[in-house]
Amino acid sequence: MRLASLILFLLGLCATAAERPNILFIIVDDSEELDYACLGGEVLTPHIDQLANEGIRFRNGFTTSSVCTPTRYSCLTGQYASRAESLRTEDHQPDDLSTFVRWNTHMEAGGHNLASVLQADGYTTAMIGKWHVGHTADYRRKVAGIPRIGSPDKPRALDDPEANAYLAARYEVAVDDVHRHFGFDHVASFYSGNLTGTPKWMRHFSLHNQDWITKGALDFLDDHAGSEEPFFMYFSTTLQHGPPPNSSVRADRRITARGLIDEPPRVQPDADSIYRRIREAGLPESKASQLWFDDAIGAVMEKLREHDMAENTLVFLFSDQQSWGKGSCHDAGARTPYLLSWPARIPGGDQRHELVTNLDFAPTIFDACQVEVPSDMTLDGESLLPLFNENPPNWREAVFLELGNMRAVRTRDFKYIAVREISEEDWKKLPAEVQKTQAFRRTYFKLKDEWQRFDGTPHVRNSAVAQWRSDHAHHASDPDQLYDLRVDPSETVNLFHNREYQREAAAMKERLKAWLATIPGPYAEFKP
């Protein structure tokens, strides 16, 4: 009997291995570990907790660039953001200056990415929610041709026909652009970028609408049910980025990126239910947006179960960065929530402490989907699947981070950050128009004055974040920074010039130098 059971189990594994999985990639914006109960937060997130309990929690998951667009670029391409063509062409980046890794890191139209490679190999691909990795010149030309409405400073009513027509026209151009140039068969509930920074007349429309994003996902899953093709769905929420998410929980859920729709989506519990459950859990109302997002995950997972697709769907949940140290190479920005679940193949309930990054998503997905990677596609990460073998291989000892004019290496015990700003001499050599487009490079990410304020600035979500930023202000621009994570996990004491740490400082600099040799572009004395 035991032998028969073993044979049936092994046959089941073989059958499962032959059936390629669906892929659900969930990316959250500015989300902390404290936004999830399963990761230690005082919040209500039962569906995400269930996903974590049935899957794997990586407690040392990192994004290589802790700002929205370079993170998303790396997730979708499997490459460091410094490889992006846009960083050298759109700002007229001189070849003899190091790449300035920044927020507007754009995808290459027609280039290799997760969606385009999977699409070419028989997957149905869907992009749902926030994009924020650029559009093509064709898009910009078409948007410029849409008739403008009146004064951008004049508020417009939500039901204003002219405003809604403009938003709808722009939305359709954006959706078509991503559909035609970036490998997605289906694009829905689409946001080109952040909800902040819009003209005054659009601000009534610049609200989070998680229900609308969720409906886009559910509609795709309903349409795909019964298909013989597996799917890849990139499910990207605007939460928990600004504007303050809780201000949108009770908002009119007819407000979308394409304008005011006729009926609100009815795919998640309403605001009254959210606040009732928050109160019953004894939590403050400020925790409402976490439950709003959790309801979205619950709705999507229930739809997968309804269509008998949950067992063989490989699910990733990842935050593009944490907001505490966003815009830095500190762990408070770069170390992010990182969950994986695949019931058909990987036993759940485990926590892993290997150093993993967003560069590992693409190799893992290609490995799981049995996809041959194009010979001219660079992948900077590694597949995570071998970690779940009976005898897993030796894993990496370090991860590398890049942002602005900073580069960093992190091991389990130490972090080294190099900050190499452009010299005054090199700055003066740049033409005036290039100085204008790159003016931010002289101040971007230093943020010293901002970190020392406690005045509730919009991007600071609470006083604890403000305190963290203040604690790090004094060494934000130190050219060389070394932290002993064993005794200083918050990275507040720079030990680079401490005599007792000179061996570690030299070794970490050598690690960084060796990595930079594999990356395009110069970087000060590390890579002249």
Coordinates of C-alpha atoms in Angstrom, one line a residue, residues 12 53 69 108 140 156 162 187 217-218 237 243 271 288 299 315 332-333 367 394 438 475 513 522:
G12 CA 1.3 13.3 -9.6
N53 CA 0.9 30.6 5.4
T69 CA 10.1 53.0 -11.8
E108 CA 12.3 49.6 -24.0
R140 CA 3.4 61.1 -26.8
R156 CA -13.6 70.6 -13.1
E162 CA -15.2 67.8 -21.5
V187 CA -4.6 45.9 -20.5
A217 CA -8.2 41.4 -12.8
L218 CA -11.5 39.5 -12.2
T237 CA -2.0 48.5 -7.3
P243 CA -2.3 60.7 -2.2
A271 CA -16.2 51.2 2.8
A288 CA -8.3 50.9 6.5
A299 CA -11.3 38.6 -4.4
V315 CA 1.9 33.9 -7.0
A332 CA 14.4 50.8 5.3
G333 CA 13.8 51.5 1.6
D367 CA 12.3 28.4 -15.0
N394 CA 24.9 27.5 -2.2
Q438 CA 20.0 66.9 -14.9
H475 CA 25.5 60.8 7.1
K513 CA 34.1 47.0 -7.5
P522 CA 31.7 54.2 -15.3

